Amino acid sequence: MDHAAQARGIAVMITPMVARFVRDTFDRDAWFFELKWDCFRAIAETDGKGGVKLYSRNHNDFRRRFPWVADAVSGLRHAAILDGEIVALDEHGKPRFEWLLNRWPQKGTIVFYVFDCLLSKGQDLRQEPLLKRKKNLKRLLKNHPRLIYIDHIEGQGLA
């Protein structure tokens, strides 16, 4: 994060890492595996004072398209940058990607499954170990109905 640019009032947007395609699933010690949802990848930023940015990995603004997620993020009490996936869930809790494509009327329950916290309380966490960031994230999102912490599976990619 370019803190000098931010201090000068220049917006700095995060470009998330993307998964790399592999032919076969695998198990590997010391690796963390996460579920992949049928969704839109998104970065959410809040200043902790009600200001919020919500955008795609290509930096397209998602605030008007998914106001429920933007409102939920704006309610966080301190500055944070979250990395996750916007998902439309049906009445059984199953993701329905086609419902994300149809803008209006929005179907299902829109949630933001969050798997990483890149900034918390104004502190850049990107150089911290992933498990430390996820522990911080779990505390931050505890019991939130639309911002949902996504855990990982250690070592067992086949599972």
PDB file of C-alpha atoms in Angstrom:
ATOM      1  CA  MET A   1       0.000   0.000   0.000  1.00  0.00           C
ATOM      2  CA  ASP A   2       1.428   3.368  -0.943  1.00  0.00           C
ATOM      3  CA  HIS A   3       1.002   5.294   2.323  1.00  0.00           C
ATOM      4  CA  ALA A   4       2.752   8.377   0.900  1.00  0.00           C
ATOM      5  CA  ALA A   5       0.234   8.492  -1.960  1.00  0.00           C
ATOM      6  CA  GLN A   6      -2.639   8.074   0.487  1.00  0.00           C
ATOM      7  CA  ALA A   7      -1.288  10.893   2.651  1.00  0.00           C
ATOM      8  CA  ARG A   8      -1.372  13.142  -0.437  1.00  0.00           C
ATOM      9  CA  GLY A   9      -5.040  12.175  -0.986  1.00  0.00           C
ATOM     10  CA  ILE A  10      -4.340   9.923  -3.972  1.00  0.00           C
ATOM     11  CA  ALA A  11      -6.609   6.893  -4.106  1.00  0.00           C
ATOM     12  CA  VAL A  12      -4.715   3.602  -4.186  1.00  0.00           C
ATOM     13  CA  MET A  13      -6.789   0.572  -5.181  1.00  0.00           C
ATOM     14  CA  ILE A  14      -5.800  -2.982  -4.329  1.00  0.00           C
ATOM     15  CA  THR A  15      -5.480  -5.543  -7.104  1.00  0.00           C
ATOM     16  CA  PRO A  16      -6.148  -8.951  -5.552  1.00  0.00           C
ATOM     17  CA  MET A  17      -4.087 -12.024  -6.189  1.00  0.00           C
ATOM     18  CA  VAL A  18      -5.803 -14.534  -8.447  1.00  0.00           C
ATOM     19  CA  ALA A  19      -5.761 -18.286  -8.226  1.00  0.00           C
ATOM     20  CA  ARG A  20      -3.499 -20.202 -10.558  1.00  0.00           C
ATOM     21  CA  PHE A  21      -5.067 -23.017 -12.577  1.00  0.00           C
ATOM     22  CA  VAL A  22      -3.779 -26.543 -11.923  1.00  0.00           C
ATOM     23  CA  ARG A  23      -4.944 -29.695 -13.653  1.00  0.00           C
ATOM     24  CA  ASP A  24      -5.547 -31.814 -10.573  1.00  0.00           C
ATOM     25  CA  THR A  25      -6.364 -31.153  -6.941  1.00  0.00           C
ATOM     26  CA  PHE A  26      -3.763 -32.200  -4.414  1.00  0.00           C
ATOM     27  CA  ASP A  27      -2.884 -32.450  -0.728  1.00  0.00           C
ATOM     28  CA  ARG A  28       0.187 -30.650   0.571  1.00  0.00           C
ATOM     29  CA  ASP A  29       1.391 -29.953   4.096  1.00  0.00           C
ATOM     30  CA  ALA A  30       1.727 -26.262   5.029  1.00  0.00           C
ATOM     31  CA  TRP A  31      -0.731 -25.219   2.283  1.00  0.00           C
ATOM     32  CA  PHE A  32      -4.069 -23.561   2.970  1.00  0.00           C
ATOM     33  CA  PHE A  33      -6.991 -24.392   0.721  1.00  0.00           C
ATOM     34  CA  GLU A  34     -10.214 -22.386   0.433  1.00  0.00           C
ATOM     35  CA  LEU A  35     -13.547 -23.110  -1.180  1.00  0.00           C
ATOM     36  CA  LYS A  36     -14.224 -21.380  -4.479  1.00  0.00           C
ATOM     37  CA  TRP A  37     -17.722 -19.955  -4.821  1.00  0.00           C
ATOM     38  CA  ASP A  38     -19.720 -19.060  -7.928  1.00  0.00           C
ATOM     39  CA  CYS A  39     -19.352 -15.362  -7.338  1.00  0.00           C
ATOM     40  CA  PHE A  40     -17.806 -11.987  -8.082  1.00  0.00           C
ATOM     41  CA  ARG A  41     -14.405 -11.390  -6.495  1.00  0.00           C
ATOM     42  CA  ALA A  42     -14.351  -8.066  -4.650  1.00  0.00           C
ATOM     43  CA  ILE A  43     -12.253  -5.778  -2.495  1.00  0.00           C
ATOM     44  CA  ALA A  44     -14.038  -3.760   0.197  1.00  0.00           C
ATOM     45  CA  GLU A  45     -12.439  -0.750   1.863  1.00  0.00           C
ATOM     46  CA  THR A  46     -13.782   1.334   4.719  1.00  0.00           C
ATOM     47  CA  ASP A  47     -12.326   4.284   6.568  1.00  0.00           C
ATOM     48  CA  GLY A  48     -14.231   3.284   9.726  1.00  0.00           C
ATOM     49  CA  LYS A  49     -16.304   6.472   9.545  1.00  0.00           C
ATOM     50  CA  GLY A  50     -18.944   5.343   7.036  1.00  0.00           C
ATOM     51  CA  GLY A  51     -16.884   5.841   3.870  1.00  0.00           C
ATOM     52  CA  VAL A  52     -16.679   2.735   1.702  1.00  0.00           C
ATOM     53  CA  LYS A  53     -15.286   1.470  -1.588  1.00  0.00           C
ATOM     54  CA  LEU A  54     -16.404  -1.827  -3.079  1.00  0.00           C
ATOM     55  CA  TYR A  55     -14.857  -2.873  -6.363  1.00  0.00           C
ATOM     56  CA  SER A  56     -14.026  -5.789  -8.638  1.00  0.00           C
ATOM     57  CA  ARG A  57     -10.561  -7.144  -9.305  1.00  0.00           C
ATOM     58  CA  ASN A  58     -10.629  -4.969 -12.447  1.00  0.00           C
ATOM     59  CA  HIS A  59     -11.495  -1.929 -10.271  1.00  0.00           C
ATOM     60  CA  ASN A  60     -15.139  -1.654 -11.413  1.00  0.00           C
ATOM     61  CA  ASP A  61     -17.270   0.034  -8.745  1.00  0.00           C
ATOM     62  CA  PHE A  62     -19.714  -2.427  -7.117  1.00  0.00           C
ATOM     63  CA  ARG A  63     -21.360  -0.042  -4.608  1.00  0.00           C
ATOM     64  CA  ARG A  64     -24.504   0.638  -6.655  1.00  0.00           C
ATOM     65  CA  ARG A  65     -24.777  -2.927  -7.881  1.00  0.00           C
ATOM     66  CA  PHE A  66     -24.468  -4.447  -4.391  1.00  0.00           C
ATOM     67  CA  PRO A  67     -25.590  -1.752  -1.940  1.00  0.00           C
ATOM     68  CA  TRP A  68     -26.282  -4.336   0.794  1.00  0.00           C
ATOM     69  CA  VAL A  69     -22.611  -5.291   0.882  1.00  0.00           C
ATOM     70  CA  ALA A  70     -21.429  -1.668   0.730  1.00  0.00           C
ATOM     71  CA  ASP A  71     -23.763  -0.773   3.615  1.00  0.00           C
ATOM     72  CA  ALA A  72     -22.503  -3.695   5.690  1.00  0.00           C
ATOM     73  CA  VAL A  73     -18.863  -2.714   5.122  1.00  0.00           C
ATOM     74  CA  SER A  74     -19.580   0.943   5.914  1.00  0.00           C
ATOM     75  CA  GLY A  75     -20.796  -0.172   9.343  1.00  0.00           C
ATOM     76  CA  LEU A  76     -17.402  -1.499  10.412  1.00  0.00           C
ATOM     77  CA  ARG A  77     -15.976   0.599  13.230  1.00  0.00           C
ATOM     78  CA  HIS A  78     -12.409   1.019  12.006  1.00  0.00           C
ATOM     79  CA  ALA A  79     -10.461   1.295   8.767  1.00  0.00           C
ATOM     80  CA  ALA A  80     -10.152  -2.036   6.974  1.00  0.00           C
ATOM     81  CA  ILE A  81      -9.542  -3.565   3.557  1.00  0.00           C
ATOM     82  CA  LEU A  82     -11.219  -6.927   2.992  1.00  0.00           C
ATOM     83  CA  ASP A  83     -10.714  -9.440   0.177  1.00  0.00           C
ATOM     84  CA  GLY A  84     -13.563 -11.784  -0.623  1.00  0.00           C
ATOM     85  CA  GLU A  85     -16.367 -12.890  -2.892  1.00  0.00           C
ATOM     86  CA  ILE A  86     -19.879 -11.517  -3.385  1.00  0.00           C
ATOM     87  CA  VAL A  87     -22.328 -14.418  -3.544  1.00  0.00           C
ATOM     88  CA  ALA A  88     -26.088 -14.680  -4.154  1.00  0.00           C
ATOM     89  CA  LEU A  89     -27.569 -17.432  -1.987  1.00  0.00           C
ATOM     90  CA  ASP A  90     -30.893 -19.152  -2.602  1.00  0.00           C
ATOM     91  CA  GLU A  91     -33.315 -20.128   0.175  1.00  0.00           C
ATOM     92  CA  HIS A  92     -31.233 -23.280   0.822  1.00  0.00           C
ATOM     93  CA  GLY A  93     -27.942 -21.389   1.153  1.00  0.00           C
ATOM     94  CA  LYS A  94     -26.641 -22.533  -2.233  1.00  0.00           C
ATOM     95  CA  PRO A  95     -24.809 -20.044  -4.468  1.00  0.00           C
ATOM     96  CA  ARG A  96     -26.608 -18.965  -7.636  1.00  0.00           C
ATOM     97  CA  PHE A  97     -24.162 -17.176  -9.944  1.00  0.00           C
ATOM     98  CA  GLU A  98     -26.847 -16.410 -12.524  1.00  0.00           C
ATOM     99  CA  TRP A  99     -28.611 -14.295  -9.900  1.00  0.00           C
ATOM    100  CA  LEU A 100     -25.554 -12.050  -9.688  1.00  0.00           C
ATOM    101  CA  LEU A 101     -25.709 -11.479 -13.435  1.00  0.00           C
ATOM    102  CA  ASN A 102     -29.348 -10.361 -13.343  1.00  0.00           C
ATOM    103  CA  ARG A 103     -29.205  -6.899 -11.821  1.00  0.00           C
ATOM    104  CA  TRP A 104     -32.852  -6.115 -11.051  1.00  0.00           C
ATOM    105  CA  PRO A 105     -34.787  -7.307  -9.301  1.00  0.00           C
ATOM    106  CA  GLN A 106     -31.995  -8.823  -7.237  1.00  0.00           C
ATOM    107  CA  LYS A 107     -32.780 -12.384  -6.212  1.00  0.00           C
ATOM    108  CA  GLY A 108     -31.623 -14.265  -3.152  1.00  0.00           C
ATOM    109  CA  THR A 109     -29.571 -13.075  -0.238  1.00  0.00           C
ATOM    110  CA  ILE A 110     -26.406 -11.216  -1.186  1.00  0.00           C
ATOM    111  CA  VAL A 111     -23.463 -11.866   1.143  1.00  0.00           C
ATOM    112  CA  PHE A 112     -19.773 -11.052   1.124  1.00  0.00           C
ATOM    113  CA  TYR A 113     -17.701 -14.136   1.975  1.00  0.00           C
ATOM    114  CA  VAL A 114     -14.414 -12.708   3.224  1.00  0.00           C
ATOM    115  CA  PHE A 115     -11.204 -14.721   3.341  1.00  0.00           C
ATOM    116  CA  ASP A 116      -8.499 -12.095   3.934  1.00  0.00           C
ATOM    117  CA  CYS A 117      -7.953  -8.812   5.766  1.00  0.00           C
ATOM    118  CA  LEU A 118      -5.275  -6.648   4.133  1.00  0.00           C
ATOM    119  CA  LEU A 119      -5.604  -3.631   6.424  1.00  0.00           C
ATOM    120  CA  SER A 120      -7.053  -3.390   9.917  1.00  0.00           C
ATOM    121  CA  LYS A 121      -7.260  -0.360  12.205  1.00  0.00           C
ATOM    122  CA  GLY A 122      -5.160   1.516   9.651  1.00  0.00           C
ATOM    123  CA  GLN A 123      -2.318  -1.029   9.816  1.00  0.00           C
ATOM    124  CA  ASP A 124      -1.141  -2.676   6.579  1.00  0.00           C
ATOM    125  CA  LEU A 125      -1.247  -6.431   7.230  1.00  0.00           C
ATOM    126  CA  ARG A 126      -0.126  -7.718   3.842  1.00  0.00           C
ATOM    127  CA  GLN A 127       3.340  -8.672   5.113  1.00  0.00           C
ATOM    128  CA  GLU A 128       1.885 -10.541   8.085  1.00  0.00           C
ATOM    129  CA  PRO A 129       1.398 -14.328   7.923  1.00  0.00           C
ATOM    130  CA  LEU A 130      -1.936 -15.387   6.441  1.00  0.00           C
ATOM    131  CA  LEU A 131      -3.042 -17.163   9.626  1.00  0.00           C
ATOM    132  CA  LYS A 132      -2.518 -13.973  11.653  1.00  0.00           C
ATOM    133  CA  ARG A 133      -4.557 -11.968   9.124  1.00  0.00           C
ATOM    134  CA  LYS A 134      -7.343 -14.557   9.147  1.00  0.00           C
ATOM    135  CA  LYS A 135      -7.440 -14.562  12.969  1.00  0.00           C
ATOM    136  CA  ASN A 136      -7.836 -10.778  12.922  1.00  0.00           C
ATOM    137  CA  LEU A 137     -10.520 -11.075  10.229  1.00  0.00           C
ATOM    138  CA  LYS A 138     -12.494 -13.647  12.211  1.00  0.00           C
ATOM    139  CA  ARG A 139     -12.665 -11.261  15.191  1.00  0.00           C
ATOM    140  CA  LEU A 140     -13.614  -8.327  12.953  1.00  0.00           C
ATOM    141  CA  LEU A 141     -16.533 -10.154  11.291  1.00  0.00           C
ATOM    142  CA  LYS A 142     -17.816 -12.087  14.310  1.00  0.00           C
ATOM    143  CA  ASN A 143     -21.597 -12.634  14.024  1.00  0.00           C
ATOM    144  CA  HIS A 144     -22.092 -10.335  11.038  1.00  0.00           C
ATOM    145  CA  PRO A 145     -25.079 -11.385   8.853  1.00  0.00           C
ATOM    146  CA  ARG A 146     -23.735 -10.182   5.461  1.00  0.00           C
ATOM    147  CA  LEU A 147     -19.956 -10.117   6.013  1.00  0.00           C
ATOM    148  CA  ILE A 148     -19.079 -13.748   6.574  1.00  0.00           C
ATOM    149  CA  TYR A 149     -15.657 -15.086   7.514  1.00  0.00           C
ATOM    150  CA  ILE A 150     -14.508 -17.972   5.336  1.00  0.00           C
ATOM    151  CA  ASP A 151     -12.163 -20.437   6.958  1.00  0.00           C
ATOM    152  CA  HIS A 152      -9.588 -22.584   5.194  1.00  0.00           C
ATOM    153  CA  ILE A 153      -8.570 -26.236   5.121  1.00  0.00           C
ATOM    154  CA  GLU A 154      -4.957 -26.968   6.028  1.00  0.00           C
ATOM    155  CA  GLY A 155      -3.035 -29.458   3.906  1.00  0.00           C
ATOM    156  CA  GLN A 156      -6.070 -31.285   2.498  1.00  0.00           C
ATOM    157  CA  GLY A 157      -6.804 -29.852  -0.934  1.00  0.00           C
ATOM    158  CA  LEU A 158      -8.594 -33.009  -2.032  1.00  0.00           C
ATOM    159  CA  ALA A 159     -11.093 -32.591   0.824  1.00  0.00           C
TER     160      ALA A 159
END
